[in-house]
Amino acid sequence: MGVASCLVVVVFLLVASVDGGLGPIVTRQTRQVDPDAFTSEIDQELSVGPTYAPLVLDMYVPENCTNDTAVIDKLLNGTGYNKHRVPGGSGVQVNVEFWIQEITSISEITNDFEMDIYINEIWLDPSLNFETFNPCKQNLSLNYQVLDRLWTPNSCFVNSKIAEIHDSPFRNVFLMLYPNGTVWVNYRVKVKGPCMMDLSKFPMDKQSCALVYESFNYNNYEVQMRWSTAVPEAVYRLKEIRLPDFDLVDIESWHEAQMYPAGMWDELHVKMTFERRYVWYFLQAYVPTYLTIFISWVSFTLGPRAIPARTMLGVNALLAMIFQFGNIMRNLPRVSYVKAIDVWMLVSMTFIFSRRPGADAVPSAGSDKAAIKPVHQLFEAPPAGGIQVDIAVRKTTTGTGTADSSPGEARRSSHEAKYMFDVQRYESQAQIEQRSKWAAPCCRMRCPVWTPDRIDRASCVVFPTLFSIFNVVYWSYYSQAT
Ligand SMILES: *[C@@H]1O[C@H](CO)[C@@H](O)[C@H](O)[C@H]1NC(C)=O
Ligand SMILES: *[C@@H]1O[C@H](CO)[C@@H](O)[C@H](O)[C@H]1NC(C)=O
Ligand SMILES: *[C@@H]1O[C@H](CO)[C@@H](O)[C@H](O)[C@H]1NC(C)=O
Ligand SMILES: *[C@@H]1O[C@H](CO)[C@@H](O)[C@H](O)[C@H]1NC(C)=O
Ligand SMILES: *[C@@H]1O[C@H](CO)[C@@H](O)[C@H](O)[C@H]1NC(C)=O
């Protein structure tokens, strides 16, 4: 057991290091949404608190400039601005950017994931150009009430289960207008989207979740939806995303034109790939299984006489495995294909179970000497029963007038011999042939005598070897798959 526990520790360390290596620490430049809001520093009283950066008041302000409210009034009141008219006349390009703030959950049971993202949409609306107004500021920061009076592409997630703009304490919509008519809208949205769960490699699996963003009202002659090319990644994380049991390892984004009955629509696809962090499963399923299997091998050393101890070890090990298996399965959907953990658990159970006929089913040496006759002795002679019957039948058929049989009995016997098929004789002859056929090569090869002790000693080598081979095959297959 010293060796076994040592092995467990080595395997554990190995997997811990592998997991650390598999989860790449993605370092990217993070974009700060609002870097100048405040800076945190330690003040004289040695307490940490935000100290507001001094407001820049000596900004250059043009003389006789038009202030924000005046600009909005001039733009939207009485200038013929129509929020139902698609800007630009011949179609507008909407550039989209997603900033992933947080992914809160991924559920295997409901096949979905939930996240908070900032959706950025940028388009040019020439009728909102206010360069000629001599504006006081080079951009106007506005809220959702102004947005309601502007044209918007009415885009949405077409495959989401739930999507809502955060509403507390007010609608989380940011709107910025530039003098050249560029509109930048930013929503903070909670979205629940679908995942295609393929658990066949569970718990060494990767799952991908996808979202499709498109304009709901306008086809691609009116609105061209595009991922923004102004930034290196149109979809990126504001920080590294690590869920309790998943890491976000990859984000893909692409654009597709999709045919609908009403025309062609531009779809923006984003696919996120999550890799499961399987340390929990390793600790909860694999390590206990290793221990259970190692303990079940202890019965080889108990000797063939210790039937109660061996049986108890075997049954307890099986029960423990079933319990662990049930615990893990409880949080998974009932899929109809084989998962990696199923393979593991079933093979491990087979290892524990197949140990029993090999070891425990051999009768103990003390109870019945005849039963532990070496295997080759069983094949040497045909069983006596067949021949005895054969002789008896022959005797009754030939000697009709023997003294020890009554006339009636003799008549019946001759009757049987004449009209009935001698099943016992036929069987015994076939058995003899069969046995001699099987026994001959075995005896030529001088096969070893399989006593329970020998079986135990062989099992001591064979079972760990088979289990090691299974481990190598299992881990190499499932770890290359991830
Ligand atoms: C600003 O307005 C005042 C009064 O209307 C006018 O006298 C002045 O010339 C204007 N300044 C500029 C730079 O237009
Ligand atoms: C903005 O300008 C208008 C007219 O030019 C003026 O009536 C209003 O008081 C100004 N508002 C602010 C906040 O300066
Ligand atoms: C512009 O229109 C809005 C709403 O339509 C109104 O509340 C506001 O008073 C108007 N402003 C002017 C200067 O007419
Ligand atoms: C908006 O204008 C202010 C100055 O008026 C400038 O400091 C700021 O960087 C501008 N923001 C953007 C996003 O262009
Ligand atoms: C409009 O102005 C913004 C900010 O100055 C700039 O980023 C953008 O490229 C301009 N758009 C066009 C079409 O000139």
Coordinates of C-alpha atoms and ligand atoms in Angstrom, one line a residue:
M1 CA 0.0 0.0 0.0
G2 CA 3.0 2.3 0.4
V3 CA 3.7 2.0 -3.3
A4 CA 0.0 2.5 -4.1
S5 CA -0.3 5.7 -2.1
C6 CA 2.9 6.9 -3.5
L7 CA 1.5 6.3 -7.0
V8 CA -1.7 8.2 -6.1
V9 CA 0.3 11.2 -5.0
V10 CA 2.4 11.1 -8.2
V11 CA -0.7 10.9 -10.4
F12 CA -2.3 13.7 -8.5
L13 CA 0.7 16.0 -8.9
L14 CA 0.9 15.1 -12.5
V15 CA -2.7 16.0 -13.2
A16 CA -2.5 19.2 -11.2
S17 CA 0.4 20.3 -13.3
V18 CA -1.2 19.2 -16.5
D19 CA -4.3 21.2 -15.7
G20 CA -2.3 24.2 -15.0
G21 CA -0.6 23.9 -18.3
L22 CA -3.8 23.3 -20.2
G23 CA -5.5 26.4 -18.9
P24 CA -3.4 29.0 -20.7
I25 CA -3.2 32.3 -18.9
V26 CA -4.4 34.7 -21.5
T27 CA -2.8 38.0 -21.1
R28 CA -4.2 40.7 -23.3
Q29 CA -4.3 44.4 -23.2
T30 CA -7.4 45.3 -21.4
R31 CA -9.5 48.3 -22.5
Q32 CA -10.6 50.5 -19.7
V33 CA -14.1 51.7 -20.2
D34 CA -13.7 54.8 -18.1
P35 CA -10.1 55.2 -16.9
D36 CA -10.3 58.8 -15.8
A37 CA -13.3 58.6 -13.5
F38 CA -11.2 58.4 -10.4
T39 CA -7.9 57.1 -9.2
S40 CA -7.4 55.2 -6.0
E41 CA -4.5 56.0 -3.8
I42 CA -3.4 55.9 -0.3
D43 CA -3.8 59.3 1.4
Q44 CA -2.2 60.7 4.5
E45 CA -4.4 58.9 7.0
L46 CA -3.2 55.6 5.5
S47 CA -6.7 54.7 4.4
V48 CA -7.6 53.7 0.9
G49 CA -10.2 55.8 -0.8
P50 CA -11.0 57.3 -4.1
T51 CA -9.7 60.7 -4.7
Y52 CA -11.3 62.4 -7.7
A53 CA -9.0 63.7 -10.4
P54 CA -9.4 67.5 -10.7
L55 CA -11.8 68.5 -13.4
V56 CA -10.2 70.1 -16.4
L57 CA -12.0 73.4 -16.5
D58 CA -9.5 75.4 -18.6
M59 CA -10.7 73.5 -21.7
Y60 CA -10.8 75.5 -24.9
V61 CA -14.4 76.6 -25.5
P62 CA -15.2 78.3 -28.8
E63 CA -16.7 81.8 -28.5
N64 CA -20.5 82.0 -29.0
C65 CA -20.7 78.2 -29.2
T66 CA -23.9 76.2 -29.2
N67 CA -24.4 74.1 -26.0
D68 CA -25.6 70.5 -25.8
T69 CA -29.3 71.1 -25.3
A70 CA -29.4 73.7 -28.0
V71 CA -27.6 71.2 -30.4
I72 CA -30.2 68.5 -29.7
D73 CA -33.1 70.9 -30.0
K74 CA -31.8 72.2 -33.3
L75 CA -31.2 68.7 -34.6
L76 CA -34.4 67.0 -33.6
N77 CA -37.0 69.8 -33.4
G78 CA -38.4 71.1 -36.6
T79 CA -35.5 70.2 -38.8
G80 CA -37.4 67.4 -40.5
Y81 CA -35.4 64.6 -38.7
N82 CA -37.4 61.4 -39.2
K83 CA -36.4 58.5 -37.0
H84 CA -38.1 56.1 -39.3
R85 CA -35.9 57.0 -42.3
V86 CA -32.8 54.8 -42.8
P87 CA -29.8 57.1 -42.7
G88 CA -27.9 57.6 -45.8
G89 CA -30.7 56.6 -48.1
S90 CA -28.8 53.7 -49.8
G91 CA -28.1 51.7 -46.7
V92 CA -26.0 52.2 -43.6
Q93 CA -23.2 50.2 -42.2
V94 CA -23.4 49.4 -38.5
N95 CA -20.2 48.4 -36.9
V96 CA -20.6 46.1 -33.9
E97 CA -18.3 45.4 -31.0
F98 CA -18.9 43.2 -28.0
W99 CA -17.1 43.6 -24.7
I100 CA -17.6 40.6 -22.5
Q101 CA -17.9 41.8 -18.9
E102 CA -18.7 38.5 -17.2
I103 CA -19.9 35.0 -17.9
T104 CA -21.9 34.0 -14.9
S105 CA -23.0 30.4 -15.6
I106 CA -22.9 27.5 -18.0
S107 CA -25.5 24.8 -17.4
E108 CA -25.4 21.3 -18.8
I109 CA -28.9 20.6 -17.7
T110 CA -30.5 23.5 -19.6
N111 CA -27.9 23.7 -22.3
D112 CA -27.2 27.4 -22.0
F113 CA -24.9 30.1 -20.6
E114 CA -25.5 33.5 -19.2
M115 CA -23.3 36.5 -19.6
D116 CA -23.2 40.3 -19.2
I117 CA -21.9 42.1 -22.2
Y118 CA -21.6 45.6 -23.5
I119 CA -22.9 45.8 -27.1
N120 CA -21.4 48.7 -29.1
E121 CA -23.0 49.8 -32.3
I122 CA -21.5 52.6 -34.4
W123 CA -23.1 54.1 -37.5
L124 CA -23.0 57.3 -39.4
D125 CA -26.3 59.3 -39.6
P126 CA -25.6 62.3 -41.9
S127 CA -28.8 64.1 -40.8
L128 CA -27.3 64.3 -37.3
N129 CA -24.3 66.3 -38.5
F130 CA -23.9 69.4 -36.3
E131 CA -20.4 70.5 -37.4
T132 CA -21.9 73.8 -38.7
F133 CA -23.5 74.6 -35.3
N134 CA -20.2 75.6 -33.8
P135 CA -20.7 73.2 -30.9
C136 CA -19.1 73.8 -27.5
K137 CA -18.0 70.1 -27.3
Q138 CA -16.6 67.7 -29.8
N139 CA -19.0 64.9 -28.7
L140 CA -22.3 64.8 -26.9
S141 CA -22.9 62.2 -24.2
L142 CA -26.6 61.5 -24.1
N143 CA -29.0 59.0 -22.5
Y144 CA -31.7 56.6 -23.6
Q145 CA -34.4 59.3 -23.8
V146 CA -32.6 60.9 -26.7
L147 CA -31.8 57.5 -28.2
D148 CA -35.6 56.9 -28.4
R149 CA -35.9 59.9 -30.7
L150 CA -33.1 58.6 -33.1
W151 CA -33.1 56.0 -35.8
T152 CA -31.6 52.7 -34.6
P153 CA -30.9 49.5 -36.5
N154 CA -33.2 47.5 -34.1
S155 CA -30.7 44.7 -33.7
C156 CA -31.1 41.8 -31.3
F157 CA -29.9 38.4 -30.5
V158 CA -32.0 36.1 -32.6
N159 CA -31.0 32.9 -30.8
S160 CA -31.0 34.0 -27.2
K161 CA -33.3 32.6 -24.6
I162 CA -33.4 35.8 -22.6
A163 CA -31.8 39.2 -23.4
E164 CA -32.4 42.3 -21.3
I165 CA -30.8 45.7 -20.9
H166 CA -29.7 46.2 -17.3
D167 CA -32.3 48.5 -15.8
S168 CA -31.0 49.4 -12.4
P169 CA -31.1 52.2 -11.3
F170 CA -31.8 53.4 -14.8
R171 CA -31.6 52.0 -18.3
N172 CA -27.9 51.2 -19.0
V173 CA -27.7 52.8 -22.4
F174 CA -24.9 55.1 -23.4
L175 CA -25.2 57.3 -26.5
M176 CA -22.6 59.5 -28.0
L177 CA -23.0 61.9 -30.9
Y178 CA -20.1 63.2 -32.9
P179 CA -20.3 66.5 -34.9
N180 CA -19.9 64.5 -38.2
G181 CA -23.0 62.6 -37.4
T182 CA -21.4 59.4 -36.1
V183 CA -23.7 57.7 -33.5
W184 CA -22.2 55.4 -30.9
V185 CA -24.6 53.4 -28.8
N186 CA -23.6 51.1 -26.0
Y187 CA -26.0 48.9 -24.1
R188 CA -25.2 46.8 -21.1
V189 CA -27.1 43.6 -21.6
K190 CA -27.7 40.3 -19.8
V191 CA -28.0 37.6 -22.3
K192 CA -28.7 33.9 -22.0
G193 CA -27.7 31.9 -25.1
P194 CA -27.7 28.3 -26.2
C195 CA -24.8 25.9 -26.0
M196 CA -24.3 22.8 -28.0
M197 CA -23.4 20.4 -25.3
D198 CA -21.4 17.4 -26.4
L199 CA -20.6 15.4 -23.3
S200 CA -18.9 12.4 -25.0
K201 CA -15.5 13.5 -23.6
F202 CA -16.9 14.6 -20.2
P203 CA -15.1 15.7 -18.0
M204 CA -12.2 16.4 -20.4
D205 CA -14.6 18.2 -22.8
K206 CA -14.9 21.5 -24.5
Q207 CA -18.2 23.2 -25.0
S208 CA -19.1 25.9 -27.5
C209 CA -21.8 28.4 -27.1
A210 CA -23.0 30.6 -29.9
L211 CA -24.9 33.9 -30.3
V212 CA -26.3 35.4 -33.5
Y213 CA -26.8 39.2 -33.6
E214 CA -28.7 40.9 -36.4
S215 CA -30.9 43.7 -37.3
F216 CA -34.5 42.5 -36.8
N217 CA -36.2 45.0 -39.1
Y218 CA -33.8 45.8 -41.9
N219 CA -32.4 43.5 -44.6
N220 CA -28.9 44.0 -45.8
Y221 CA -29.8 46.5 -48.5
E222 CA -30.8 48.9 -45.8
V223 CA -28.5 47.9 -42.9
Q224 CA -25.2 46.1 -43.3
M225 CA -24.1 44.7 -40.0
R226 CA -20.4 44.2 -39.7
W227 CA -17.9 43.4 -37.0
S228 CA -15.9 46.4 -36.2
T229 CA -12.5 46.5 -37.9
A230 CA -11.2 49.5 -35.9
V231 CA -10.1 47.2 -33.1
P232 CA -8.0 44.0 -33.3
E233 CA -10.8 41.9 -31.8
A234 CA -14.4 42.7 -32.4
V235 CA -15.4 40.5 -29.4
Y236 CA -13.1 40.6 -26.5
R237 CA -13.1 40.1 -22.8
L238 CA -12.7 43.0 -20.4
K239 CA -10.9 40.6 -18.1
E240 CA -10.0 37.0 -18.1
I241 CA -13.1 34.8 -17.8
R242 CA -12.8 31.9 -15.4
L243 CA -15.9 30.1 -14.2
P244 CA -15.8 27.7 -11.3
D245 CA -15.7 24.7 -13.8
F246 CA -14.9 26.3 -17.1
D247 CA -12.3 28.5 -18.8
L248 CA -13.1 30.6 -21.8
V249 CA -10.4 29.5 -24.2
D250 CA -11.5 30.8 -27.5
I251 CA -13.8 33.4 -29.2
E252 CA -14.6 33.3 -32.8
S253 CA -16.6 35.9 -34.7
W254 CA -17.7 35.9 -38.3
H255 CA -20.3 37.5 -40.5
E256 CA -22.8 35.6 -42.7
A257 CA -25.6 36.7 -45.1
Q258 CA -28.7 34.6 -44.3
M259 CA -31.6 34.1 -46.6
Y260 CA -35.0 34.7 -45.1
P261 CA -38.4 34.8 -46.8
A262 CA -38.3 38.6 -46.6
G263 CA -34.8 38.9 -48.1
M264 CA -31.1 38.7 -47.2
W265 CA -30.1 39.5 -43.6
D266 CA -26.7 40.2 -42.3
E267 CA -25.9 37.9 -39.3
L268 CA -23.1 38.4 -36.9
H269 CA -22.0 35.1 -35.3
V270 CA -19.9 34.7 -32.2
K271 CA -18.8 31.4 -30.9
M272 CA -17.3 31.0 -27.5
T273 CA -15.4 27.8 -26.6
F274 CA -15.1 26.7 -23.0
E275 CA -12.8 24.2 -21.6
R276 CA -13.9 22.3 -18.5
R277 CA -11.6 22.5 -15.5
Y278 CA -11.6 18.9 -14.6
V279 CA -9.6 19.0 -11.3
W280 CA -12.9 18.8 -9.4
Y281 CA -13.9 15.7 -11.3
F282 CA -10.4 14.2 -10.9
L283 CA -10.6 14.7 -7.1
Q284 CA -14.2 13.5 -6.8
A285 CA -14.2 10.6 -9.3
Y286 CA -10.8 9.5 -10.4
V287 CA -8.8 9.6 -7.2
P288 CA -11.4 7.7 -5.2
T289 CA -11.6 5.1 -8.0
Y290 CA -7.9 4.7 -8.0
L291 CA -8.0 4.2 -4.2
T292 CA -10.9 1.8 -4.4
I293 CA -9.2 -0.3 -7.1
F294 CA -5.9 -0.4 -5.2
I295 CA -7.7 -1.5 -2.0
S296 CA -9.6 -4.2 -3.9
W297 CA -6.2 -5.6 -4.9
V298 CA -5.4 -6.1 -1.3
S299 CA -7.6 -9.2 -1.4
F300 CA -5.0 -11.0 -3.5
T301 CA -2.7 -11.0 -0.6
L302 CA -5.3 -12.3 1.9
G303 CA -5.0 -15.8 0.7
P304 CA -7.7 -18.1 -0.8
R305 CA -9.1 -19.0 2.7
A306 CA -10.2 -15.5 3.6
I307 CA -13.5 -15.7 1.7
P308 CA -15.5 -13.3 4.0
A309 CA -12.8 -10.7 4.0
R310 CA -12.4 -10.9 0.2
T311 CA -16.1 -10.8 -0.4
M312 CA -16.5 -7.8 1.9
L313 CA -13.7 -5.9 0.2
G314 CA -15.1 -6.6 -3.3
V315 CA -18.7 -5.7 -2.4
N316 CA -17.7 -2.5 -0.5
A317 CA -15.5 -1.4 -3.3
L318 CA -18.3 -1.9 -5.8
L319 CA -20.8 0.0 -3.6
A320 CA -18.4 2.8 -3.2
M321 CA -17.9 3.1 -6.9
I322 CA -21.6 3.1 -7.6
F323 CA -22.1 5.8 -5.0
Q324 CA -19.4 8.0 -6.5
F325 CA -20.7 7.5 -10.0
G326 CA -24.3 8.4 -8.9
N327 CA -23.0 11.6 -7.3
I328 CA -21.4 12.9 -10.5
M329 CA -24.2 11.8 -12.8
R330 CA -26.8 13.7 -10.7
N331 CA -25.7 17.0 -12.2
L332 CA -25.6 15.9 -15.8
P333 CA -28.4 15.5 -18.3
R334 CA -29.5 12.0 -19.3
V335 CA -27.7 11.8 -22.6
S336 CA -27.9 8.6 -24.6
Y337 CA -24.3 8.2 -25.6
V338 CA -21.2 7.1 -23.7
K339 CA -19.2 9.7 -21.8
A340 CA -15.6 9.5 -20.9
I341 CA -16.5 9.2 -17.3
D342 CA -18.9 6.3 -18.1
V343 CA -16.0 4.4 -19.8
W344 CA -13.9 5.1 -16.7
M345 CA -16.4 4.0 -14.2
L346 CA -17.6 1.0 -16.1
V347 CA -14.1 -0.3 -16.8
S348 CA -13.2 0.3 -13.1
M349 CA -16.2 -1.6 -12.0
T350 CA -15.3 -4.4 -14.3
F351 CA -11.8 -4.5 -12.8
I352 CA -13.3 -4.7 -9.3
F353 CA -16.0 -7.2 -10.4
S354 CA -13.8 -9.5 -12.5
R355 CA -11.4 -9.9 -9.6
R356 CA -14.1 -11.9 -7.9
P357 CA -14.6 -15.0 -10.1
G358 CA -10.9 -15.2 -10.5
A359 CA -10.2 -15.1 -6.8
D360 CA -13.3 -15.6 -4.6
A361 CA -15.1 -18.3 -6.7
V362 CA -12.2 -20.7 -6.2
P363 CA -13.3 -22.8 -3.2
S364 CA -11.1 -22.5 -0.2
A365 CA -8.5 -25.2 0.3
G366 CA -9.7 -26.1 3.7
S367 CA -13.3 -26.8 2.9
D368 CA -13.0 -29.3 0.0
K369 CA -9.8 -30.9 -1.0
A370 CA -11.3 -32.6 -4.1
A371 CA -12.6 -29.4 -5.6
I372 CA -9.2 -27.8 -5.8
K373 CA -8.0 -30.6 -8.0
P374 CA -5.6 -29.2 -10.6
V375 CA -7.2 -28.2 -13.8
H376 CA -5.4 -30.7 -16.0
Q377 CA -6.6 -33.6 -13.8
L378 CA -10.1 -32.7 -14.7
F379 CA -9.4 -33.5 -18.4
E380 CA -7.5 -36.7 -17.9
A381 CA -10.4 -39.2 -17.6
P382 CA -14.0 -38.9 -18.7
P383 CA -16.5 -38.9 -15.9
A384 CA -17.3 -42.4 -14.7
G385 CA -21.0 -41.9 -14.9
G386 CA -21.3 -42.2 -18.7
I387 CA -19.4 -45.5 -18.9
Q388 CA -21.2 -47.0 -16.0
V389 CA -24.6 -46.3 -17.5
D390 CA -23.3 -47.6 -20.8
I391 CA -22.3 -50.9 -19.3
A392 CA -25.6 -51.1 -17.4
V393 CA -27.6 -50.6 -20.5
R394 CA -25.6 -53.2 -22.4
K395 CA -26.0 -55.6 -19.6
T396 CA -29.7 -55.3 -19.6
T397 CA -30.0 -55.6 -23.4
T398 CA -27.9 -58.8 -23.6
G399 CA -28.8 -60.7 -20.5
T400 CA -32.5 -60.9 -20.6
G401 CA -32.7 -63.7 -18.1
T402 CA -30.4 -62.4 -15.4
A403 CA -31.4 -63.4 -11.9
D404 CA -31.4 -59.9 -10.4
S405 CA -33.9 -58.4 -12.8
S406 CA -37.6 -59.3 -12.9
P407 CA -39.1 -60.4 -16.2
G408 CA -41.2 -57.2 -16.5
E409 CA -38.2 -55.0 -16.0
A410 CA -36.2 -56.9 -18.5
R411 CA -38.9 -56.6 -21.1
R412 CA -39.1 -52.9 -20.6
S413 CA -35.3 -52.6 -20.8
S414 CA -35.1 -54.6 -24.1
H415 CA -38.0 -52.4 -25.3
E416 CA -36.1 -49.3 -24.5
A417 CA -32.9 -50.6 -26.1
K418 CA -34.8 -51.4 -29.3
Y419 CA -36.9 -48.3 -29.8
M420 CA -35.3 -45.5 -27.8
F421 CA -32.2 -43.5 -28.6
D422 CA -29.4 -44.0 -26.0
V423 CA -29.0 -40.4 -25.1
Q424 CA -26.6 -40.9 -22.2
R425 CA -24.3 -43.1 -24.2
Y426 CA -24.2 -40.7 -27.1
E427 CA -23.6 -37.7 -24.8
S428 CA -20.8 -39.4 -22.9
Q429 CA -19.0 -40.4 -26.1
A430 CA -19.2 -36.8 -27.4
Q431 CA -18.0 -35.5 -24.1
I432 CA -15.1 -37.9 -24.1
E433 CA -14.1 -36.8 -27.6
Q434 CA -14.4 -33.2 -26.7
R435 CA -12.4 -33.4 -23.5
S436 CA -9.6 -35.4 -25.1
K437 CA -9.5 -32.8 -27.8
W438 CA -9.2 -30.0 -25.3
A439 CA -7.0 -31.8 -22.9
A440 CA -4.4 -33.0 -25.5
P441 CA -2.7 -29.7 -26.4
C442 CA -2.8 -28.5 -22.8
C443 CA -1.1 -31.6 -21.5
R444 CA 1.5 -31.5 -24.3
M445 CA 2.4 -27.9 -23.2
R446 CA 2.6 -28.9 -19.6
C447 CA 0.3 -26.2 -18.5
P448 CA 0.8 -24.9 -14.9
V449 CA -1.3 -26.2 -12.1
W450 CA -3.8 -23.4 -11.4
T451 CA -4.2 -23.5 -7.6
P452 CA -5.9 -20.5 -5.9
D453 CA -2.5 -19.4 -4.6
R454 CA -1.1 -19.3 -8.1
I455 CA -4.2 -17.5 -9.4
D456 CA -3.7 -14.9 -6.7
R457 CA -0.1 -14.5 -7.4
A458 CA -0.7 -14.1 -11.1
S459 CA -3.6 -11.7 -10.5
C460 CA -1.1 -9.6 -8.4
V461 CA 0.8 -9.0 -11.7
V462 CA -1.9 -9.3 -14.3
F463 CA -4.5 -6.9 -12.8
P464 CA -2.1 -4.0 -12.2
T465 CA -0.6 -4.5 -15.6
L466 CA -4.0 -4.5 -17.4
F467 CA -5.1 -1.5 -15.3
S468 CA -1.9 0.4 -16.2
I469 CA -2.5 -0.3 -19.9
F470 CA -6.1 0.8 -19.6
N471 CA -4.9 4.0 -17.9
V472 CA -2.3 4.8 -20.6
V473 CA -4.9 4.2 -23.4
Y474 CA -7.7 6.1 -21.6
W475 CA -5.7 9.2 -20.7
S476 CA -3.8 9.4 -24.0
Y477 CA -7.1 9.1 -25.9
Y478 CA -9.1 11.6 -23.9
S479 CA -6.3 14.1 -23.2
Q480 CA -5.4 14.4 -26.9
A481 CA -9.1 15.0 -27.6
T482 CA -9.1 18.2 -25.6
Ligands
LIG1 C1 -20.3 86.5 -30.2 O1 -21.6 87.2 -30.1 C2 -21.4 88.6 -29.8 C3 -22.8 89.1 -29.5 O2 -23.8 88.5 -30.3 C4 -20.7 89.2 -31.0 O3 -20.6 90.6 -30.7 C5 -19.4 88.6 -31.2 O4 -18.8 89.1 -32.4 C6 -19.5 87.1 -31.4 N1 -18.2 86.5 -31.5 C7 -17.9 85.7 -32.6 C8 -16.5 85.2 -32.5 O5 -18.6 85.4 -33.5
LIG2 C1 -27.8 76.7 -23.8 O1 -28.0 77.8 -24.7 C2 -29.3 78.3 -24.8 C3 -29.4 79.3 -25.9 O2 -28.2 79.4 -26.6 C4 -29.5 79.0 -23.4 O3 -30.9 79.4 -23.4 C5 -29.3 77.9 -22.3 O4 -29.5 78.5 -21.0 C6 -28.0 77.3 -22.4 N1 -27.9 76.2 -21.4 C7 -26.8 76.0 -20.6 C8 -26.9 74.8 -19.7 O5 -25.9 76.7 -20.7
LIG3 C1 -38.2 69.7 -28.8 O1 -39.0 68.6 -28.7 C2 -39.1 68.0 -27.4 C3 -39.9 66.7 -27.5 O2 -40.5 66.6 -28.8 C4 -39.7 69.0 -26.5 O3 -39.8 68.4 -25.2 C5 -38.9 70.2 -26.4 O4 -39.5 71.2 -25.6 C6 -38.7 70.8 -27.8 N1 -37.8 71.9 -27.8 C7 -38.0 73.0 -28.5 C8 -37.0 74.1 -28.3 O5 -39.0 73.2 -29.2
LIG4 C1 -15.3 63.6 -26.2 O1 -14.9 64.9 -26.1 C2 -14.0 65.2 -25.0 C3 -13.7 66.7 -25.1 O2 -14.9 67.4 -25.3 C4 -12.7 64.4 -25.2 O3 -11.9 64.6 -24.1 C5 -13.1 62.9 -25.2 O4 -12.0 62.2 -25.4 C6 -14.1 62.7 -26.4 N1 -14.5 61.3 -26.3 C7 -14.4 60.5 -27.4 C8 -14.8 59.1 -27.2 O5 -14.1 60.9 -28.5
LIG5 C1 -16.5 61.2 -37.2 O1 -15.8 61.7 -36.1 C2 -15.2 60.6 -35.2 C3 -14.6 61.3 -34.0 O2 -13.9 62.4 -34.3 C4 -14.2 59.8 -36.0 O3 -13.7 58.8 -35.2 C5 -14.9 59.2 -37.3 O4 -14.0 58.6 -38.1 C6 -15.6 60.3 -38.1 N1 -16.4 59.7 -39.1 C7 -16.3 60.1 -40.4 C8 -17.2 59.3 -41.4 O5 -15.6 61.1 -40.7

